[in-house]
Coordinates of C-alpha atoms in Angstrom, one line a residue:
M570 CA 103.3 114.8 114.9
T571 CA 102.8 113.0 118.2
G572 CA 104.0 115.8 120.6
D573 CA 103.4 114.6 124.2
F574 CA 101.0 111.9 123.0
R575 CA 102.0 108.4 124.4
P576 CA 100.3 105.6 122.5
Q577 CA 98.6 102.8 124.5
S578 CA 98.0 100.3 121.7
G579 CA 100.6 98.0 120.3
F580 CA 99.8 99.1 116.7
I581 CA 100.3 102.9 117.2
T582 CA 103.3 102.3 119.3
V583 CA 105.0 100.4 116.5
L584 CA 104.1 103.1 114.0
V585 CA 105.6 105.8 116.2
E586 CA 108.7 104.0 117.2
R587 CA 109.6 102.6 113.7
G588 CA 108.9 105.8 111.7
F589 CA 105.7 104.8 109.9
L590 CA 103.6 107.7 110.9
Q591 CA 103.2 110.9 108.8
Q592 CA 99.7 112.2 109.4
C593 CA 96.6 110.9 111.3
S594 CA 93.1 112.4 111.4
D595 CA 92.6 111.6 115.1
L596 CA 95.6 109.7 116.6
A597 CA 94.2 109.4 120.2
G598 CA 90.8 108.1 119.0
L599 CA 92.4 105.6 116.7
D600 CA 94.8 104.5 119.4
Q601 CA 91.8 103.7 121.7
I602 CA 90.1 101.6 119.0
A603 CA 93.4 99.7 118.4
K604 CA 93.9 99.2 122.2
N605 CA 90.5 97.6 122.4
G606 CA 91.3 95.1 119.7
E607 CA 88.6 96.4 117.4
L608 CA 90.7 98.0 114.6
V609 CA 89.8 97.1 111.0
A610 CA 91.9 99.0 108.4
Y611 CA 92.5 98.9 104.7
T612 CA 95.0 100.0 102.1
G613 CA 94.1 100.0 98.4
F614 CA 96.4 98.7 95.7
D615 CA 95.5 99.4 92.1
C616 CA 96.4 96.6 89.6
T617 CA 98.6 98.6 87.3
A618 CA 101.5 96.1 87.2
P619 CA 102.1 92.4 87.4
S620 CA 103.5 92.7 90.9
L621 CA 104.1 95.2 93.7
H622 CA 107.6 96.5 94.1
A623 CA 109.7 97.7 97.0
G624 CA 108.1 101.1 96.9
S625 CA 104.9 99.5 98.2
L626 CA 106.6 97.8 101.2
V627 CA 105.8 100.5 103.7
Q628 CA 102.1 100.0 103.1
I629 CA 102.4 96.2 103.1
M630 CA 104.3 96.4 106.4
L631 CA 101.6 98.6 107.9
L632 CA 99.0 95.9 107.2
R633 CA 101.4 93.3 108.6
W634 CA 102.0 95.1 111.8
L635 CA 98.3 95.7 112.2
Q636 CA 97.7 92.0 112.1
K637 CA 100.6 91.2 114.4
T638 CA 99.2 93.7 117.0
G639 CA 95.7 92.3 117.0
G640 CA 93.9 94.2 114.2
K641 CA 92.2 93.0 111.0
P642 CA 93.9 94.1 107.7
I643 CA 92.1 94.5 104.4
A644 CA 94.3 94.5 101.3
L645 CA 91.8 96.1 98.8
M646 CA 92.4 95.2 95.2
G647 CA 91.6 98.0 92.8
G648 CA 90.1 96.0 90.0
G649 CA 87.5 98.8 89.6
T650 CA 89.6 101.9 90.2
T651 CA 92.4 100.6 88.0
R652 CA 90.0 101.1 85.1
V653 CA 90.0 104.8 85.9
G654 CA 93.5 105.6 87.0
D655 CA 94.7 107.5 90.1
P656 CA 95.9 111.0 89.0
S657 CA 97.8 111.5 92.3
G658 CA 101.4 112.5 91.6
K659 CA 101.0 112.1 87.9
D660 CA 101.7 114.6 85.2
A661 CA 99.7 112.8 82.6
S662 CA 96.8 110.3 82.4
R663 CA 97.6 106.7 83.2
Q664 CA 97.3 104.2 80.3
L665 CA 94.0 102.5 80.4
L666 CA 94.5 98.7 80.8
P667 CA 92.5 95.9 79.2
L668 CA 90.3 94.0 81.7
E669 CA 92.4 90.8 81.0
T670 CA 95.6 92.6 82.0
I671 CA 94.0 94.0 85.2
A672 CA 92.9 90.5 86.2
A673 CA 96.4 89.0 85.5
N674 CA 98.0 91.9 87.5
K675 CA 95.6 91.2 90.4
D676 CA 96.7 87.6 90.6
G677 CA 100.4 88.6 90.7
I678 CA 99.7 91.1 93.6
K679 CA 97.8 88.4 95.5
R680 CA 100.9 86.1 95.4
V681 CA 102.9 88.9 97.0
F682 CA 100.5 89.4 99.9
A683 CA 100.4 85.7 100.7
K684 CA 104.0 86.1 101.9
F685 CA 103.1 88.9 104.4
L686 CA 99.6 88.3 105.8
S687 CA 97.6 85.4 107.1
F688 CA 94.3 85.1 105.2
G689 CA 91.1 83.3 106.4
E690 CA 87.7 83.7 108.0
G691 CA 88.8 84.5 111.6
K692 CA 88.4 87.8 113.4
R693 CA 92.0 88.9 112.7
D694 CA 92.5 87.1 109.4
A695 CA 93.3 89.3 106.5
I696 CA 90.8 89.6 103.6
M697 CA 91.3 90.8 100.0
P698 CA 88.2 92.2 98.4
D699 CA 88.1 93.8 95.0
N700 CA 86.4 97.1 94.6
A701 CA 85.2 96.0 91.1
D702 CA 82.6 94.0 93.1
W703 CA 80.7 97.2 93.9
L704 CA 82.1 99.8 91.5
A705 CA 81.4 97.8 88.3
T706 CA 77.7 97.4 89.1
L707 CA 77.0 101.0 90.1
N708 CA 74.1 102.7 88.5
Y709 CA 75.4 106.1 87.4
I710 CA 72.3 108.1 88.1
D711 CA 71.8 106.5 91.5
F712 CA 75.4 107.1 92.4
L713 CA 75.2 110.8 91.5
R714 CA 72.0 111.2 93.5
D715 CA 72.9 109.2 96.6
V716 CA 76.7 109.7 96.8
G717 CA 77.8 112.4 94.3
R718 CA 75.7 115.1 95.9
H719 CA 78.0 115.0 99.0
F720 CA 81.1 116.0 97.0
S721 CA 82.1 119.7 96.7
V722 CA 83.7 120.5 93.3
N723 CA 85.3 123.5 95.0
R724 CA 87.1 121.2 97.4
M725 CA 88.0 118.6 94.8
L726 CA 89.7 121.4 92.7
S727 CA 91.8 122.3 95.7
M728 CA 93.2 118.7 96.0
D729 CA 96.9 118.5 95.1
S730 CA 96.2 115.7 92.6
V731 CA 94.0 118.0 90.7
K732 CA 95.5 121.4 91.4
L733 CA 99.0 120.5 90.3
R734 CA 97.8 119.2 87.0
L735 CA 95.7 122.3 86.3
E736 CA 98.5 124.7 87.4
R737 CA 100.9 123.0 84.9
D738 CA 98.2 123.2 82.1
Q739 CA 98.3 119.4 81.9
E740 CA 95.0 117.8 80.9
L741 CA 93.0 116.1 83.6
S742 CA 90.2 113.9 82.1
F743 CA 86.8 113.8 83.7
L744 CA 87.4 110.1 84.2
E745 CA 90.4 110.8 86.4
F746 CA 88.5 113.6 88.2
N747 CA 86.1 111.0 89.4
Y748 CA 88.8 108.8 91.0
M749 CA 88.6 110.5 94.4
C750 CA 84.9 109.9 94.4
L751 CA 85.3 106.2 93.8
Q752 CA 88.1 105.8 96.3
A753 CA 86.0 107.6 98.9
Y754 CA 83.1 105.3 98.1
D755 CA 85.3 102.3 98.7
F756 CA 85.7 103.4 102.3
I757 CA 81.9 103.6 102.7
E758 CA 81.5 100.1 101.2
L759 CA 84.3 98.6 103.4
F760 CA 82.8 100.1 106.5
G761 CA 79.3 98.7 105.7
R762 CA 80.6 95.2 104.6
H763 CA 83.5 94.7 107.1
G764 CA 83.3 97.4 109.8
C765 CA 86.5 99.0 108.4
V766 CA 87.1 102.4 110.2
L767 CA 90.7 103.3 109.0
Q768 CA 92.2 103.9 105.6
M769 CA 96.0 103.9 105.3
G770 CA 98.2 105.1 102.5
G771 CA 101.2 107.1 101.5
S772 CA 101.3 110.8 102.2
D773 CA 100.3 111.6 98.6
Q774 CA 96.9 109.9 99.3
W775 CA 96.0 112.2 102.2
G776 CA 93.5 114.2 100.1
N777 CA 91.7 111.1 98.9
I778 CA 91.6 109.6 102.4
V779 CA 90.2 112.8 104.0
T780 CA 87.6 112.9 101.2
G781 CA 86.5 109.4 102.3
I782 CA 86.3 110.4 105.9
D783 CA 84.2 113.4 105.0
L784 CA 81.9 111.4 102.8
G785 CA 81.2 109.0 105.7
R786 CA 80.4 111.9 108.0
R787 CA 78.0 113.4 105.4
M788 CA 76.3 110.1 104.9
G789 CA 75.6 109.8 108.7
M790 CA 78.2 107.0 109.5
R791 CA 80.3 106.7 112.6
Q792 CA 83.6 108.4 112.7
L793 CA 86.1 107.1 110.2
Y794 CA 89.9 107.6 110.4
G795 CA 92.8 108.2 108.1
L796 CA 96.5 107.6 108.5
T797 CA 99.4 108.2 106.1
S798 CA 103.1 107.2 106.1
P799 CA 106.0 109.2 104.7
L800 CA 106.8 108.9 101.0
L801 CA 110.3 107.4 101.2
T802 CA 113.4 108.4 99.3
T803 CA 116.9 107.3 99.8
A804 CA 119.5 109.6 101.5
S805 CA 120.6 110.8 98.1
G806 CA 117.0 111.6 97.1
A807 CA 116.3 108.6 94.8
K808 CA 112.8 107.1 94.8
M809 CA 112.5 103.9 96.8
G810 CA 112.1 100.7 94.9
K811 CA 113.8 101.8 91.8
T812 CA 117.3 101.0 90.3
A813 CA 119.0 101.8 87.1
K814 CA 117.8 98.4 85.8
G815 CA 114.1 99.2 86.8
A816 CA 111.7 98.4 89.6
V817 CA 112.7 96.2 92.5
W818 CA 109.8 93.8 92.2
L819 CA 108.6 91.6 95.0
D820 CA 108.0 88.6 92.7
E821 CA 111.1 86.4 92.3
G822 CA 110.2 85.8 88.6
L823 CA 110.7 89.5 87.9
F824 CA 113.5 90.2 90.4
P825 CA 115.6 87.2 91.6
P826 CA 116.3 86.8 95.4
F827 CA 120.0 87.4 94.9
E828 CA 119.5 90.7 93.2
Y829 CA 116.9 91.6 95.9
W830 CA 119.4 90.8 98.6
Q831 CA 122.0 93.0 96.8
Y832 CA 119.5 95.9 96.5
W833 CA 119.3 96.1 100.3
R834 CA 122.9 95.3 100.9
N835 CA 123.9 98.2 98.7
C836 CA 121.8 100.8 100.5
E837 CA 123.4 104.1 101.6
D838 CA 125.0 104.1 105.0
Q839 CA 122.6 106.9 106.2
D840 CA 119.6 104.8 105.3
T841 CA 120.5 101.6 107.1
G842 CA 119.0 102.2 110.5
R843 CA 115.8 103.7 109.0
F844 CA 115.4 100.7 106.7
L845 CA 116.0 98.2 109.5
K846 CA 113.1 99.8 111.4
L847 CA 110.7 99.9 108.4
F848 CA 111.5 96.7 106.5
T849 CA 112.5 94.2 109.2
E850 CA 110.9 92.9 112.4
L851 CA 114.2 92.9 114.4
P852 CA 113.8 94.2 118.0
L853 CA 114.5 97.9 118.3
D854 CA 117.5 97.4 120.7
E855 CA 119.2 95.1 118.1
I856 CA 118.5 97.8 115.4
A857 CA 120.0 100.4 117.7
R858 CA 123.2 98.3 118.1
L859 CA 123.5 97.8 114.3
E860 CA 122.7 101.5 113.6
A861 CA 125.6 102.6 115.9
L862 CA 128.2 100.7 113.9
G863 CA 130.6 102.9 112.0
G864 CA 133.3 102.5 109.4
T865 CA 133.5 99.2 107.6
E866 CA 131.4 97.6 110.5
I867 CA 128.3 99.2 109.0
N868 CA 128.5 96.3 106.4
E869 CA 127.3 94.0 109.2
A870 CA 124.2 96.1 109.6
K871 CA 123.6 96.2 105.8
E872 CA 124.0 92.4 105.5
K873 CA 121.5 91.9 108.3
L874 CA 119.1 94.3 106.6
A875 CA 119.5 92.5 103.3
T876 CA 119.0 89.0 104.8
E877 CA 116.0 89.9 106.9
A878 CA 114.3 91.9 104.2
T879 CA 114.9 89.1 101.7
A880 CA 113.7 86.4 104.1
M881 CA 110.4 88.3 104.5
V882 CA 109.7 88.3 100.7
H883 CA 111.5 85.1 99.5
G884 CA 111.8 83.0 102.6
R885 CA 114.7 82.4 105.0
E886 CA 116.4 79.7 102.9
A887 CA 116.5 81.9 99.8
A888 CA 117.8 84.8 101.9
L889 CA 120.6 82.7 103.4
Q890 CA 121.5 81.3 100.0
A891 CA 121.7 84.8 98.6
A892 CA 123.9 86.0 101.5
E893 CA 126.2 83.0 101.1
A894 CA 126.4 83.5 97.3
A895 CA 127.3 87.2 97.8
R896 CA 130.1 86.3 100.3
H897 CA 131.5 83.7 97.9
V898 CA 131.4 86.0 94.9
T899 CA 133.3 88.7 96.9
L900 CA 135.9 86.2 98.1
E901 CA 136.5 84.6 94.8
A902 CA 136.7 87.9 93.0
R903 CA 139.4 89.1 95.4
G904 CA 141.3 85.8 94.9
I905 CA 141.2 86.1 91.1
A906 CA 142.2 89.8 91.2
R907 CA 145.5 89.0 93.0
G908 CA 147.0 87.3 90.0
S909 CA 145.0 86.1 87.0
A910 CA 145.3 87.1 83.4
S911 CA 142.5 88.6 81.4
V912 CA 140.5 86.4 79.1
P913 CA 142.3 86.1 75.7
G914 CA 140.3 86.4 72.5
V915 CA 139.6 84.0 69.7
G916 CA 142.6 84.0 67.3
A917 CA 145.2 84.8 70.0
P918 CA 148.7 83.5 69.1
A919 CA 148.7 80.9 72.0
P920 CA 145.7 78.7 72.8
P921 CA 143.6 80.5 75.4
A922 CA 143.5 79.0 78.9
P923 CA 140.1 77.9 80.1
I924 CA 138.0 80.7 81.5
V925 CA 137.1 78.7 84.6
A926 CA 138.3 80.1 87.8
R927 CA 139.7 77.5 90.1
N928 CA 137.8 78.6 93.1
L929 CA 134.4 78.9 91.3
N930 CA 132.2 76.5 93.3
P931 CA 128.7 76.2 91.7
A932 CA 127.3 74.7 95.0
L933 CA 127.9 78.1 96.7
L934 CA 126.3 80.1 93.9
T935 CA 122.8 78.7 94.1
G936 CA 121.5 82.0 95.2
L937 CA 122.5 83.8 92.0
P938 CA 120.0 84.4 89.3
S939 CA 120.4 82.0 86.4
V940 CA 119.5 81.7 82.7
D941 CA 119.1 78.3 80.9
I942 CA 121.1 77.9 77.7
P943 CA 120.6 74.9 75.4
A944 CA 123.6 72.5 75.5
A945 CA 123.9 72.6 71.7
E946 CA 124.7 76.4 71.8
I947 CA 127.5 75.8 74.3
E948 CA 128.8 73.0 72.2
A949 CA 128.8 75.2 69.1
G950 CA 130.4 78.1 71.0
L951 CA 128.3 80.9 72.4
G952 CA 129.5 84.4 71.5
V953 CA 130.3 86.5 74.5
L954 CA 128.2 89.5 73.3
T955 CA 125.2 87.2 72.8
A956 CA 125.8 85.5 76.2
F957 CA 125.7 88.8 78.1
V958 CA 122.5 90.0 76.3
R959 CA 120.8 86.6 76.9
S960 CA 121.8 86.9 80.6
G961 CA 120.0 90.3 80.9
L962 CA 123.1 92.0 82.3
V963 CA 123.2 94.3 79.2
A964 CA 120.4 95.3 76.9
S965 CA 122.3 95.1 73.6
T966 CA 125.5 93.9 71.9
G967 CA 126.4 97.5 71.6
E968 CA 126.2 98.0 75.3
A969 CA 128.3 94.8 75.8
R970 CA 131.0 96.1 73.5
R971 CA 131.1 99.4 75.5
Q972 CA 131.4 97.5 78.8
I973 CA 134.2 95.3 77.4
K974 CA 136.2 98.4 76.4
G975 CA 135.8 99.7 79.9
G976 CA 136.7 96.4 81.6
G977 CA 133.2 96.0 83.0
L978 CA 132.4 92.4 82.0
K979 CA 133.8 89.2 83.5
I980 CA 133.3 85.5 82.9
N981 CA 134.1 83.3 85.8
N982 CA 135.7 86.3 87.5
R983 CA 138.1 87.1 84.7
T984 CA 137.9 90.3 82.7
V985 CA 136.7 89.9 79.1
T986 CA 139.0 91.8 76.8
D987 CA 137.9 90.5 73.3
E988 CA 134.4 90.8 72.0
R989 CA 135.1 87.9 69.6
M990 CA 135.5 85.4 72.5
V991 CA 133.2 82.4 72.7
I992 CA 132.1 80.3 75.6
G993 CA 132.4 76.5 75.1
P994 CA 132.1 73.3 77.0
R995 CA 135.5 73.6 78.6
D996 CA 134.4 76.8 80.3
L997 CA 131.7 75.0 82.4
T998 CA 132.1 74.2 86.0
G999 CA 129.3 71.9 87.2
G1000 CA 127.3 72.9 84.2
V1001 CA 127.4 76.6 84.8
V1002 CA 129.4 79.7 83.7
K1003 CA 129.3 82.9 85.8
L1004 CA 128.8 86.2 84.0
S1005 CA 129.4 89.5 85.9
L1006 CA 128.8 93.1 85.2
G1007 CA 130.9 95.2 87.5
R1008 CA 131.3 94.0 91.1
K1009 CA 127.7 93.6 92.1
R1010 CA 125.7 92.0 89.3
H1011 CA 126.1 88.4 88.5
V1012 CA 124.1 85.7 86.5
L1013 CA 124.8 82.0 86.0
L1014 CA 124.4 80.5 82.5
K1015 CA 123.2 77.0 83.1
V1016 CA 123.3 74.3 80.5
A1017 CA 119.7 73.0 79.9

């Protein structure tokens, strides 16, 4: 991509050295603007979910690095375009959301950005406009006459977002077909309102971005620029930001800090160095040292990745708590595995021993996700199947039964062998009981 080009600006240097850069409409010209401290750039985020997830982190980090290197970032909320739905990369139309849902989703996304960018009225402070401010008030006839005449239907039909749907005989609504026109118009509005000259996005957005650049040229504006980053997958080909449980949300209410830390800790060995460059701000020489680790030492690099990535989203204290909880869980599980019996079931010939593991220290488990359980339920005896469903570790009692048969469920580090077992007051340590699914997923039941 860059060939013999040597960037002079801090922003483009970061993009090249850390692997953020896929395509750029004019890299040398953009580099000069960034070098002069005049770069204003935006990325758009449609409000289709109550939060952003880890798959959006590359775009978020692009805006963060822009601000850290002297530019002005614009995180554009798609309150207007969400009403239409982006057909890019989709085999079917997106579900049209009620306006109330779009507004609630926008509020959730705003909370995420407050962790990454500094907002304000200064020259380099980030701003967060909503394209509904101009799209919702457009006069259709005026828009067609003043803006729509600059779009070529022939070219629009050649865009991947359109062409792939048509080639597969999958319906593309006229509403969706207009999406690229509206996104291109966003660029024009942001240039006029805020002097924005760069649109950034994932590589699947290249067609939409180029359309905005072309619209600016046809409407007699100064040169606009486009830049895309690679669409990331893991070394095994899995989509970034997804797990078997679902999306890796950036909101702690949807995805707890401990599980977020574990997501990065459990990355594949081959991805560690790349993820350190993209999702942390560690110096490159430190990343090179970590990347060179082999064998079991690669775990040091993974733990560093997990802690730094979690600190950026949830704060340093929560990241350190998650790291400490993970280390404690590992140590106590190893200790129990060396000589403890499985949990007996209700009705066993001899009275069952308390489930509590002697080295279960709730003070060291503060980073684990937790679920409150009324004290009355524990007093009455909480069935193990119900407990695991309430914890969210399994989706149903049927799944809990299957996990018990396979030895996959543990309470206070001891394997559950009887689905009739109940959790009672004697099983509490410091008011908590630890439930585990496999080696890596844990939840505390807390008496409320």
